Amino acid sequence: MYIQFWVYFIYDKRLHEKEMVGLTYAMIGTWRMAYEGLAKALTDLQNGGSSNDAVETAIKEVEDYPFFKSVGYGGLPNAQGLVEMDSAFMDGDTFAIGAVAGISDIKNPISVARKLSHEHFNSFLVGTGATQYAMANAFEARNMLTERARKIWAKRLREISEKNLSPYDGHDTVGVISLDQNNSMAVGTSTSGLFMKKPGRTGDSALSGNGFYVDSEIGGAAATGLGEDLMKGCLSYEIVRLMGTGLTPQQACDQAVYPFVDKLKQRYGKAGEFSLVALNNQGEWGIATNVEFTFAVGTEKQETQVYMANPGPQHTTLIKPVSREWLTAYAKRIKAPID
Amino acid sequence: MYIQFWVYFIYDKRLHEKEMVGLTYAMIGTWRMAYEGLAKALTDLQNGGSSNDAVETAIKEVEDYPFFKSVGYGGLPNAQGLVEMDSAFMDGDTFAIGAVAGISDIKNPISVARKLSHEHFNSFLVGTGATQYAMANAFEARNMLTERARKIWAKRLREISEKNLSPYDGHDTVGVISLDQNNSMAVGTSTSGLFMKKPGRTGDSALSGNGFYVDSEIGGAAATGLGEDLMKGCLSYEIVRLMGTGLTPQQACDQAVYPFVDKLKQRYGKAGEFSLVALNNQGEWGIATNVEFTFAVGTEKQETQVYMANPGPQHTTLIKPVSREWLTAYAKRIKAPID
């Protein structure tokens, strides 16, 4: 039995190295908002850049853009008007993880998470401890609340009291997975979390196996949606595990996500919105979602493009490129005046 | 294919209901410290109590005892001398999860986590947000730092500076899994985390799939050890998943944990201390650990008892009851004067 296993391992290793000859690179990111960051980081990958750098580059781009209202600068605040953010970084070669939850006043949470991934102890910091760590390590401070986000928050407060609306709405995490020409993979996430959340609320984005997971010998996955429900299923870990059994990223996404959504409806009585993206170490990708969901992908063979996914029949996913009209309407919508 | 799956499901369900006729109950908890809480909660289970109540009862007992220095009152503080705690609660019937990370000044974090598990939004709170939530919901406040813990902290500070020691030591989470006579399961965790941690540091204990996971149709698992490394593997989820494929809890623990420890050494270069406990919905249990590890178990057939586990040859676990001498020495050690 021992001998048999060893022989298999040798064989597998050689096969793996053979496949690695065809060096390639690829990135996938959640939502339309990942597009510009991905395009920029893919140029770096093309020039031999690392997955670790590419993930940070792509996510910083999203964090810095003021009109994406669920990540970084311009992100929507909590019930008290403070922008509290969650972010994580994972290196698929070493499994090193860094994460922050409930960090505030810091320009780039993803950079803090990446730096923390180099620590063997104290690599996941929450609340004021996370913010103080970032300040003490000379990360750039910024008031992350834009005037636009403050207006949206104030308007929502009025609607909640006047129309008796549920306060909670919007929870779009940017999650980015990267494969570089050295066959190294990485994943990162960043979000300002649930709009109007209670102070200190965190979701799945900083939680390993839930919001993200990556193993360079297999592939990676990342999640966006209602973190409170996503963490009931460990779906990012499960997708990577399934890819490790030989499934394509699309098969792994379909088989991990849709049965779990059914199970959650049966056992918990309901299921929030879920969208998962996956990329394997051959540059193949997949999606599963129970709601209309946009994402961006770029590979060596395929220029960066925005797609739209929807749940299809019998636990499948329908995917099509978004139209020029959709993109134009999106660009207009995110900058529309707030009354 | 669809029909085939459905037939299998019906068959499985009937088998399951048949097995459920033999109503039983059981609990397992990490470390010697779980013993008294388990003994108390098992009496409740015997009288028809619920797993959810049993988990809270058992963990409160550990949180309240001042001489357990890694959980609740008497827990060792962070680098600044503040006791910051992590706790989670999961209902195996519904997958409902509540969690807190970096909470302070609250007598029973497990009760806060359990209450949060009833919320669909904002069920995981960190830092001062978690503490404020607990205060606003009338949970009992307490300065969790005992004079004894303060002395240990001050002594350690001296040793770190005089002997150039690594500051980080001790990270024993109490993790408790329960099965009740209605075949409902629950899991809970509570810890003051890594001794001398940076403010805001959290580990695996509050992270679903990492520190805990439970599905009443299968079983549950909980972890203790170096959270920074445990979260690289999603081991609690993986153990439950493996039990779901038909493995016994012991087989699932061995197969999930030991190969991952090997992989982590190979890929990350080292592996911290890990210990995992598992219980299935037949009342069978299992353990895996890469270090000497005590735990407590009680079932309908077997009175509550403390055992010791050690890693065995070829990915196995050696388990034996602890001796009377060991228990006496333990009781003396945890109350020994601090110089």
XYZ file of C-alpha atoms in Angstrom:
678
model
C 0.000 0.000 0.000
C 2.810 2.352 0.934
C 4.776 1.510 -2.203
C 1.729 1.910 -4.387
C 1.068 5.379 -3.038
C 4.645 6.443 -3.572
C 4.668 5.290 -7.190
C 1.495 7.211 -7.843
C 2.996 10.311 -6.322
C 6.068 10.193 -8.561
C 3.896 9.694 -11.603
C 1.612 12.525 -10.675
C 4.522 14.869 -10.005
C 6.002 14.210 -13.440
C 2.689 14.704 -15.145
C 2.349 17.938 -13.269
C 5.759 19.184 -14.307
C 5.013 18.284 -17.889
C 1.861 20.340 -17.822
C 3.784 23.198 -16.332
C 5.829 23.498 -19.507
C 2.872 25.246 -21.092
C 3.286 28.299 -18.884
C 0.224 30.437 -18.794
C -1.402 33.105 -16.670
C -4.951 34.117 -15.813
C -7.074 36.129 -13.408
C -10.703 36.199 -12.433
C -12.482 38.728 -10.232
C -15.965 39.213 -8.843
C -18.243 41.882 -10.294
C -17.851 44.410 -13.076
C -15.743 46.491 -10.678
C -12.824 44.041 -10.971
C -12.298 44.861 -14.671
C -9.764 47.730 -14.615
C -7.698 46.185 -11.838
C -7.583 42.867 -13.638
C -6.571 44.459 -16.947
C -3.714 46.263 -15.185
C -2.532 43.229 -13.229
C -2.751 40.925 -16.247
C -0.247 43.122 -18.055
C 2.082 42.539 -15.114
C 1.494 38.788 -15.278
C 2.209 38.805 -19.010
C 5.562 40.417 -18.199
C 6.400 37.706 -15.672
C 4.892 39.314 -12.573
C 3.831 37.221 -9.584
C 0.316 36.229 -8.566
C 0.846 37.763 -5.147
C 1.627 41.150 -6.684
C -1.168 40.809 -9.252
C -3.827 40.203 -6.598
C -2.730 43.211 -4.565
C -2.490 45.440 -7.668
C -5.939 44.471 -8.918
C -7.661 44.905 -5.569
C -5.954 48.221 -4.769
C -7.390 49.545 -8.034
C -10.885 48.637 -6.848
C -10.285 49.987 -3.339
C -9.070 53.316 -4.732
C -11.919 54.009 -7.151
C -14.487 56.211 -5.393
C -17.554 55.092 -7.367
C -17.500 51.412 -6.341
C -19.706 51.602 -3.278
C -18.947 48.279 -1.598
C -15.131 48.260 -1.473
C -12.528 50.651 -0.059
C -12.741 54.403 -0.712
C -16.345 55.317 -1.409
C -17.603 52.134 0.260
C -20.880 52.454 2.125
C -20.610 52.890 5.894
C -22.067 51.037 8.859
C -25.144 52.162 10.806
C -23.081 54.806 12.593
C -21.644 56.237 9.369
C -18.176 54.670 9.700
C -16.660 52.719 6.795
C -15.450 49.437 8.320
C -13.673 47.081 5.958
C -12.711 43.401 5.716
C -9.906 42.010 3.598
C -7.861 38.858 3.220
C -4.889 37.625 1.248
C -3.785 34.018 0.692
C -0.653 32.673 -0.986
C -1.459 29.429 -2.799
C 2.117 28.142 -2.672
C 2.481 28.288 1.118
C -1.136 28.650 2.376
C 0.035 31.799 4.200
C -2.994 33.915 5.108
C -3.309 37.490 6.307
C -6.640 39.088 7.140
C -8.310 42.105 8.704
C -11.927 42.571 9.793
C -13.541 45.821 10.852
C -10.524 47.943 9.911
C -11.176 51.658 9.304
C -9.434 54.796 8.029
C -6.887 52.821 5.998
C -6.545 53.412 2.253
C -5.707 49.850 1.196
C -6.860 47.024 3.463
C -5.609 44.426 0.949
C -2.033 45.659 1.447
C -2.400 45.279 5.208
C -3.789 41.767 4.749
C -0.914 40.848 2.452
C 1.656 42.145 4.920
C 0.005 40.172 7.725
C 0.271 37.005 5.617
C 4.018 37.124 6.259
C 3.477 36.720 10.011
C 3.300 33.291 11.591
C 1.521 34.736 14.647
C -1.035 37.564 14.759
C -1.853 37.287 11.063
C -5.583 38.004 11.464
C -6.417 41.277 13.233
C -9.841 42.760 13.941
C -11.311 46.125 14.892
C -9.206 48.917 16.327
C -6.306 46.457 16.737
C -6.222 46.068 12.946
C -6.355 49.827 12.375
C -3.634 50.489 14.965
C -1.412 47.827 13.397
C -1.802 49.449 9.983
C -1.026 52.915 11.377
C 1.998 51.639 13.306
C 3.284 49.993 10.119
C 3.051 53.209 8.143
C 0.172 52.235 5.883
C -1.531 55.235 4.346
C -4.472 56.614 6.320
C -7.570 57.932 4.620
C -11.083 58.839 5.610
C -12.803 56.234 3.448
C -16.192 57.958 3.554
C -16.841 60.016 0.417
C -19.457 62.735 0.326
C -21.373 60.580 -2.150
C -21.366 57.572 0.193
C -22.446 59.805 3.078
C -25.394 61.041 1.003
C -26.434 57.481 0.131
C -26.204 56.576 3.819
C -28.271 59.590 4.936
C -30.894 58.885 2.256
C -31.100 55.263 3.347
C -31.529 56.271 6.980
C -34.524 58.406 5.944
C -36.020 55.566 3.881
C -35.623 53.089 6.719
C -37.566 55.269 9.126
C -40.133 56.599 6.616
C -40.821 53.423 4.613
C -39.990 50.858 7.289
C -37.425 49.230 4.963
C -34.956 46.565 6.016
C -31.713 48.445 6.531
C -29.493 45.778 5.020
C -28.694 45.944 1.370
C -25.594 45.518 -0.757
C -22.633 43.351 0.166
C -20.443 43.103 -2.912
C -16.940 41.901 -2.164
C -14.204 42.104 -4.726
C -12.522 38.704 -4.794
C -9.606 38.138 -7.159
C -7.753 34.926 -8.010
C -4.513 34.908 -9.953
C -2.328 32.336 -11.738
C 1.148 33.413 -12.832
C 3.697 31.971 -15.264
C 5.489 30.189 -12.414
C 2.272 28.284 -11.713
C 1.879 30.144 -8.420
C -1.586 31.210 -7.378
C -2.990 33.740 -4.924
C -6.375 35.051 -3.854
C -7.484 38.270 -2.206
C -10.732 39.845 -1.042
C -11.780 43.329 0.028
C -15.113 44.816 1.051
C -16.782 47.493 3.129
C -19.304 44.793 3.992
C -23.031 44.921 4.460
C -24.399 48.445 4.036
C -25.830 49.787 7.336
C -24.287 46.885 9.249
C -23.975 47.017 13.016
C -20.559 48.288 14.104
C -18.065 45.439 14.097
C -20.117 43.182 11.817
C -18.010 41.014 9.577
C -18.938 38.521 6.883
C -17.204 35.732 5.005
C -14.621 37.818 3.141
C -11.859 37.567 5.750
C -12.651 33.950 6.667
C -10.504 31.244 5.117
C -12.458 28.586 3.240
C -15.536 30.785 3.253
C -14.659 34.010 1.425
C -11.560 32.598 -0.248
C -9.188 29.637 -0.571
C -6.307 28.769 -2.878
C -3.844 25.945 -3.406
C -1.356 26.469 -6.254
C -1.336 22.722 -6.933
C -5.084 22.868 -7.649
C -6.710 26.287 -7.968
C -8.535 28.965 -6.029
C -12.020 30.263 -5.267
C -13.565 33.440 -3.887
C -17.043 34.435 -2.786
C -19.336 37.448 -2.703
C -22.823 37.740 -1.305
C -24.433 37.515 2.105
C -21.494 36.587 4.321
C -23.734 35.396 7.152
C -25.056 32.627 4.890
C -21.860 31.975 2.931
C -20.053 31.057 6.147
C -22.612 28.306 6.766
C -21.168 26.344 3.835
C -17.369 26.765 3.486
C -17.955 26.970 -0.247
C -14.576 28.376 -1.336
C -12.762 25.500 0.345
C -15.248 22.996 -1.078
C -14.803 24.288 -4.649
C -11.013 24.001 -4.406
C -11.351 20.527 -2.919
C -13.631 19.436 -5.750
C -11.227 20.822 -8.370
C -8.575 18.729 -6.632
C -10.596 15.591 -7.398
C -10.340 16.376 -11.113
C -13.432 18.471 -11.741
C -13.220 21.544 -13.952
C -13.750 24.872 -12.169
C -17.252 25.088 -13.641
C -18.172 21.575 -12.510
C -16.728 22.271 -9.069
C -18.686 25.532 -8.736
C -21.951 23.943 -9.846
C -21.537 20.897 -7.593
C -20.470 22.855 -4.504
C -22.818 25.802 -4.629
C -26.250 24.765 -5.933
C -26.803 21.720 -3.703
C -25.739 23.834 -0.735
C -28.214 26.598 -1.626
C -30.947 23.915 -1.720
C -29.794 22.475 1.604
C -29.733 25.905 3.227
C -33.291 26.675 2.075
C -34.410 23.342 3.479
C -32.566 23.560 6.789
C -32.312 27.304 7.504
C -35.506 28.260 5.658
C -33.875 30.711 3.260
C -30.624 31.446 1.455
C -29.059 34.845 0.834
C -27.410 35.849 -2.414
C -24.269 33.854 -3.253
C -21.795 34.154 -6.111
C -18.565 32.200 -6.351
C -15.706 32.388 -8.839
C -13.007 29.782 -9.370
C -9.776 29.452 -11.337
C -7.607 26.366 -11.629
C -3.859 26.177 -12.224
C -4.407 25.553 -15.956
C -6.108 28.931 -16.340
C -9.602 27.448 -16.645
C -12.378 29.171 -14.696
C -15.921 28.693 -13.444
C -18.808 30.470 -11.734
C -21.834 29.603 -9.662
C -24.460 32.096 -8.523
C -28.058 32.174 -7.328
C -28.534 35.765 -8.556
C -27.591 37.899 -11.575
C -23.860 38.371 -11.192
C -21.140 40.071 -13.225
C -17.459 39.170 -13.162
C -14.263 39.829 -15.108
C -11.785 37.342 -16.558
C -8.562 37.634 -18.486
C -6.162 34.904 -19.561
C -3.167 34.493 -21.821
C -5.545 33.520 -24.626
C -8.439 35.848 -23.867
C -8.381 39.589 -23.253
C -9.950 40.896 -20.041
C -13.692 40.922 -20.422
C -16.792 41.402 -18.295
C -19.368 38.610 -18.263
C -22.742 38.117 -16.707
C -23.755 34.899 -14.993
C -27.190 33.691 -13.969
C -28.399 30.474 -12.381
C -29.441 28.035 -15.110
C -31.663 24.934 -15.055
C -30.689 21.847 -13.024
C -27.773 23.252 -11.084
C -25.995 24.882 -13.997
C -24.746 28.408 -14.661
C -25.572 30.544 -17.706
C -22.741 32.831 -18.771
C -22.591 35.468 -21.501
C -20.463 38.537 -22.192
C -22.138 41.745 -21.071
C -23.255 44.073 -23.822
C -21.781 47.467 -24.592
C -25.164 48.922 -23.564
C -25.011 47.279 -20.172
C -21.533 48.664 -19.544
C -22.605 52.167 -20.549
C -25.663 52.028 -18.295
C -23.460 50.762 -15.426
C -20.952 53.591 -15.846
C -23.817 56.086 -15.771
C -25.558 54.447 -12.810
C -22.595 54.423 -10.449
C -22.097 58.171 -10.979
C -25.763 59.205 -11.028
C -26.608 62.091 -8.680
C -27.939 61.163 -5.225
C -31.049 63.129 -4.320
C -29.045 10.206 -13.286
C -31.614 12.416 -11.586
C -33.854 9.432 -10.748
C -30.923 7.452 -9.441
C -29.972 10.229 -7.065
C -33.495 10.575 -5.780
C -33.857 6.862 -5.059
C -30.618 6.930 -3.134
C -31.845 9.863 -1.120
C -35.092 8.112 -0.097
C -33.200 4.999 0.891
C -30.680 6.948 2.903
C -33.397 8.908 4.670
C -35.193 5.727 5.774
C -32.005 4.185 7.009
C -31.328 7.361 8.900
C -34.760 7.397 10.548
C -34.371 3.783 11.541
C -31.102 4.518 13.234
C -32.709 7.440 14.995
C -34.991 5.070 16.899
C -32.065 4.292 19.178
C -32.085 7.744 20.748
C -28.852 8.584 22.415
C -26.849 11.558 23.568
C -23.184 12.421 23.796
C -20.728 15.284 24.210
C -17.054 15.796 23.562
C -14.895 18.757 24.548
C -11.300 19.836 24.063
C -8.852 19.682 26.974
C -9.155 18.558 30.561
C -10.875 21.869 31.286
C -14.049 20.700 29.485
C -14.708 17.961 32.068
C -16.919 19.683 34.671
C -18.968 21.548 32.071
C -19.534 18.363 30.112
C -20.563 16.392 33.197
C -23.116 19.080 34.056
C -24.486 19.413 30.509
C -24.687 15.641 30.019
C -27.065 15.411 32.980
C -29.269 17.901 31.155
C -29.073 15.862 27.946
C -29.997 12.713 29.865
C -33.115 14.542 31.051
C -34.073 15.481 27.500
C -32.240 18.803 27.246
C -31.210 20.253 23.890
C -27.769 20.274 22.305
C -27.923 24.046 21.948
C -28.445 24.464 25.695
C -25.856 21.802 26.524
C -23.118 23.516 24.509
C -23.788 26.866 26.163
C -23.983 25.310 29.652
C -20.714 23.401 29.231
C -18.767 26.332 27.832
C -20.082 28.834 30.411
C -18.726 26.520 33.097
C -15.263 26.734 31.518
C -15.519 30.500 30.972
C -16.471 31.055 34.610
C -13.705 29.009 36.235
C -10.828 31.362 37.110
C -8.015 28.788 36.948
C -8.374 27.862 33.263
C -5.987 30.378 31.771
C -6.987 30.267 28.105
C -10.766 30.763 28.249
C -13.022 33.430 29.747
C -12.467 34.692 33.316
C -8.833 34.170 34.238
C -7.821 33.924 30.572
C -4.409 35.341 29.732
C -4.408 38.840 28.249
C -2.992 40.347 25.069
C 0.306 42.265 24.886
C -1.365 45.322 26.407
C -2.845 43.397 29.339
C -6.427 43.259 28.025
C -8.314 39.932 27.878
C -9.740 39.761 24.352
C -11.885 36.748 23.590
C -13.247 34.822 20.606
C -16.289 32.602 20.625
C -18.667 30.932 18.190
C -21.863 28.920 18.300
C -23.368 26.774 15.518
C -26.713 24.983 15.389
C -26.345 21.735 13.441
C -30.030 21.567 12.475
C -30.144 24.952 10.741
C -26.445 25.853 10.202
C -27.174 29.107 12.077
C -23.898 30.623 13.281
C -23.153 33.387 15.751
C -19.629 34.557 16.509
C -17.571 37.218 18.244
C -13.868 38.016 17.882
C -11.868 40.372 20.074
C -14.701 40.911 22.562
C -13.708 42.152 26.028
C -15.186 42.782 29.489
C -18.047 40.310 28.948
C -18.536 37.395 31.350
C -19.795 34.814 28.832
C -18.811 35.272 25.201
C -20.471 31.944 24.285
C -23.864 33.353 25.314
C -23.306 36.383 23.080
C -22.321 34.103 20.184
C -25.409 31.963 20.720
C -27.693 34.992 20.754
C -26.075 36.279 17.545
C -26.786 32.922 15.873
C -30.463 33.914 15.891
C -29.749 36.902 13.640
C -29.827 36.567 9.856
C -27.739 39.738 9.492
C -24.901 40.959 11.723
C -24.340 37.535 13.288
C -20.529 37.862 13.488
C -19.267 40.920 15.380
C -15.669 41.909 16.100
C -13.811 44.242 18.444
C -15.540 47.073 20.273
C -18.634 46.510 18.108
C -18.982 43.060 19.677
C -18.499 44.405 23.205
C -20.978 47.244 22.644
C -23.553 44.811 21.252
C -23.204 42.627 24.337
C -23.515 45.605 26.683
C -26.556 46.960 24.803
C -28.178 43.526 25.040
C -27.754 43.375 28.819
C -25.107 40.639 28.909
C -23.201 40.607 32.175
C -20.026 42.699 32.200
C -16.908 41.561 34.007
C -13.268 42.508 34.084
C -11.950 39.187 32.807
C -8.411 39.777 34.059
C -7.738 37.996 37.347
C -4.871 38.998 39.601
C -3.332 35.598 38.865
C -3.520 36.149 35.078
C -2.049 39.629 35.511
C 0.876 38.148 37.436
C 1.505 35.523 34.731
C 1.390 38.294 32.112
C 3.818 40.537 34.043
C 6.188 37.594 34.603
C 6.084 36.726 30.925
C 6.838 40.325 29.955
C 9.972 40.165 32.132
C 11.024 36.828 30.624
C 10.548 38.092 27.080
C 12.831 41.044 27.651
C 15.375 39.259 29.896
C 15.615 35.900 28.111
C 14.689 37.011 24.612
C 11.845 34.479 24.529
C 9.166 34.322 21.851
C 6.182 36.057 23.405
C 3.599 33.662 22.005
C 2.617 30.673 24.028
C -0.625 28.955 24.906
C -3.724 28.974 22.739
C -6.112 26.425 24.199
C -9.669 26.847 22.985
C -12.510 25.000 24.605
C -14.534 23.451 21.804
C -17.629 21.426 22.665
C -19.844 19.295 20.420
C -23.179 17.933 21.577
C -25.725 15.346 20.368
C -29.130 15.297 22.055
C -31.956 12.729 22.175
C -33.741 14.499 19.312
C -30.697 13.853 17.130
C -29.923 17.583 17.070
C -26.325 18.642 17.258
C -24.520 21.869 18.135
C -20.959 23.099 18.532
C -19.436 25.991 20.426
C -15.976 27.436 21.008
C -14.516 29.968 23.430
C -10.991 31.245 24.008
C -8.938 34.182 25.193
C -6.677 33.351 22.257
C -2.931 33.428 21.915
C -1.233 34.672 25.112
C 0.545 38.037 24.515
C -1.173 38.417 21.151
C -1.251 41.760 19.419
C -4.452 43.681 20.171
C -7.215 42.523 17.843
C -5.547 39.239 16.923
C -7.996 36.444 16.283
C -7.491 32.796 15.413
C -9.621 29.971 14.067
C -12.074 29.660 16.953
C -14.688 32.069 15.598
C -14.215 31.006 11.956
C -16.719 28.548 10.516
C -15.159 25.414 9.035
C -11.880 26.190 10.752
C -12.532 26.292 14.504
C -15.869 24.459 14.300
C -18.527 22.958 12.054
C -21.617 20.841 12.622
C -24.376 19.244 10.592
C -26.963 17.290 12.615
C -27.395 14.855 9.719
C -23.704 13.932 9.971
C -21.767 15.182 13.005
C -19.563 17.989 14.231
C -15.929 18.925 14.759
C -13.988 21.531 16.738
C -10.361 22.617 16.835
C -7.779 23.937 19.261
C -4.203 24.944 18.613
C -2.421 27.610 16.618
C -5.304 29.359 14.874
C -3.034 30.990 12.306
C -2.144 27.542 10.969
C -5.502 25.845 11.576
C -7.190 28.365 9.280
C -4.904 27.285 6.447
C -6.701 23.927 6.294
C -10.455 24.226 7.052
C -10.076 21.049 9.069
C -13.351 21.143 11.022
C -15.346 21.360 7.803
C -13.222 18.643 6.209
C -13.735 16.241 9.138
C -17.512 16.693 8.984
C -17.451 16.234 5.217
C -15.459 13.017 5.550
C -17.858 11.679 8.203
C -20.603 12.424 5.677
C -18.964 10.006 3.230
C -19.356 7.202 5.789
C -16.108 7.382 7.728
C -16.133 7.006 11.505
C -15.170 10.130 13.448
C -11.753 8.600 14.182
C -11.132 7.755 10.508
C -12.290 11.238 9.483
C -9.995 12.924 12.027
C -6.979 10.850 11.004
C -7.576 11.340 7.283
C -8.246 15.081 7.483
C -5.616 16.180 9.963
C -2.398 14.194 9.521
C -2.023 14.567 5.737
C -2.683 18.291 6.154
C -0.004 18.622 8.838
C 2.420 16.937 6.399
C 1.332 19.222 3.569
C 1.717 22.315 5.721
C 5.260 21.337 6.750
C 6.121 20.796 3.108
C 4.494 23.944 1.748
C 4.667 26.434 4.632
C 7.828 24.994 6.183
C 6.323 24.295 9.609
C 3.078 23.428 11.338
C 1.827 24.720 14.674
C 0.092 22.577 17.264
C -3.279 21.196 16.141
C -5.868 19.127 17.976
C -9.284 18.281 16.590
C -12.259 16.523 18.184
C -15.232 15.052 16.339
C -18.587 13.520 17.242
C -21.089 11.953 14.846
C -24.858 11.728 15.219
C -24.606 8.146 16.503
C -22.587 9.307 19.512
C -19.277 7.963 18.167
C -16.242 10.194 18.529
C -12.703 10.691 17.260
C -9.545 12.740 17.791
C -6.497 13.807 15.823
C -3.580 15.753 17.253
C 0.070 16.451 16.516
C 0.839 17.114 20.201
C -0.064 15.652 23.613
C -3.696 16.594 24.040
C -6.337 15.946 26.687
C -10.078 15.936 26.098
C -13.296 14.908 27.823
C -16.099 12.684 26.542
C -19.390 11.499 27.954
C -22.107 9.449 26.279
C -25.262 7.599 27.246
C -23.166 4.459 27.664
C -20.019 5.962 29.110
C -19.643 8.331 32.046
C -17.768 11.599 31.472
C -14.062 10.905 31.479
C -10.815 12.668 30.634
C -8.541 11.052 28.047
C -5.143 11.802 26.655
C -4.374 11.603 22.943
C -1.017 11.536 21.192
C -0.042 11.207 17.558
C 0.578 7.532 16.752
C 2.464 5.816 13.920
C 1.312 6.146 10.298
C -1.334 8.840 10.700
C -3.097 7.301 13.668
C -4.026 8.590 17.121
C -3.165 6.930 20.435
C -5.810 7.436 23.114
C -5.850 6.393 26.758
C -7.686 7.521 29.884
C -5.622 9.901 31.995
C -4.448 8.550 35.313
C -5.594 9.714 38.717
C -2.030 10.969 39.259
C -2.165 13.105 36.141
C -5.438 14.684 37.253
C -4.064 15.431 40.723
C -0.921 17.011 39.288
C -3.063 19.075 36.879
C -5.290 20.372 39.697
C -2.189 21.378 41.645
C -0.439 22.946 38.634
C -3.255 25.279 37.602
C -3.387 26.718 41.132
C 0.350 26.813 41.826
C 1.644 30.156 43.090
C 3.071 32.543 40.479
C 6.436 33.947 41.523
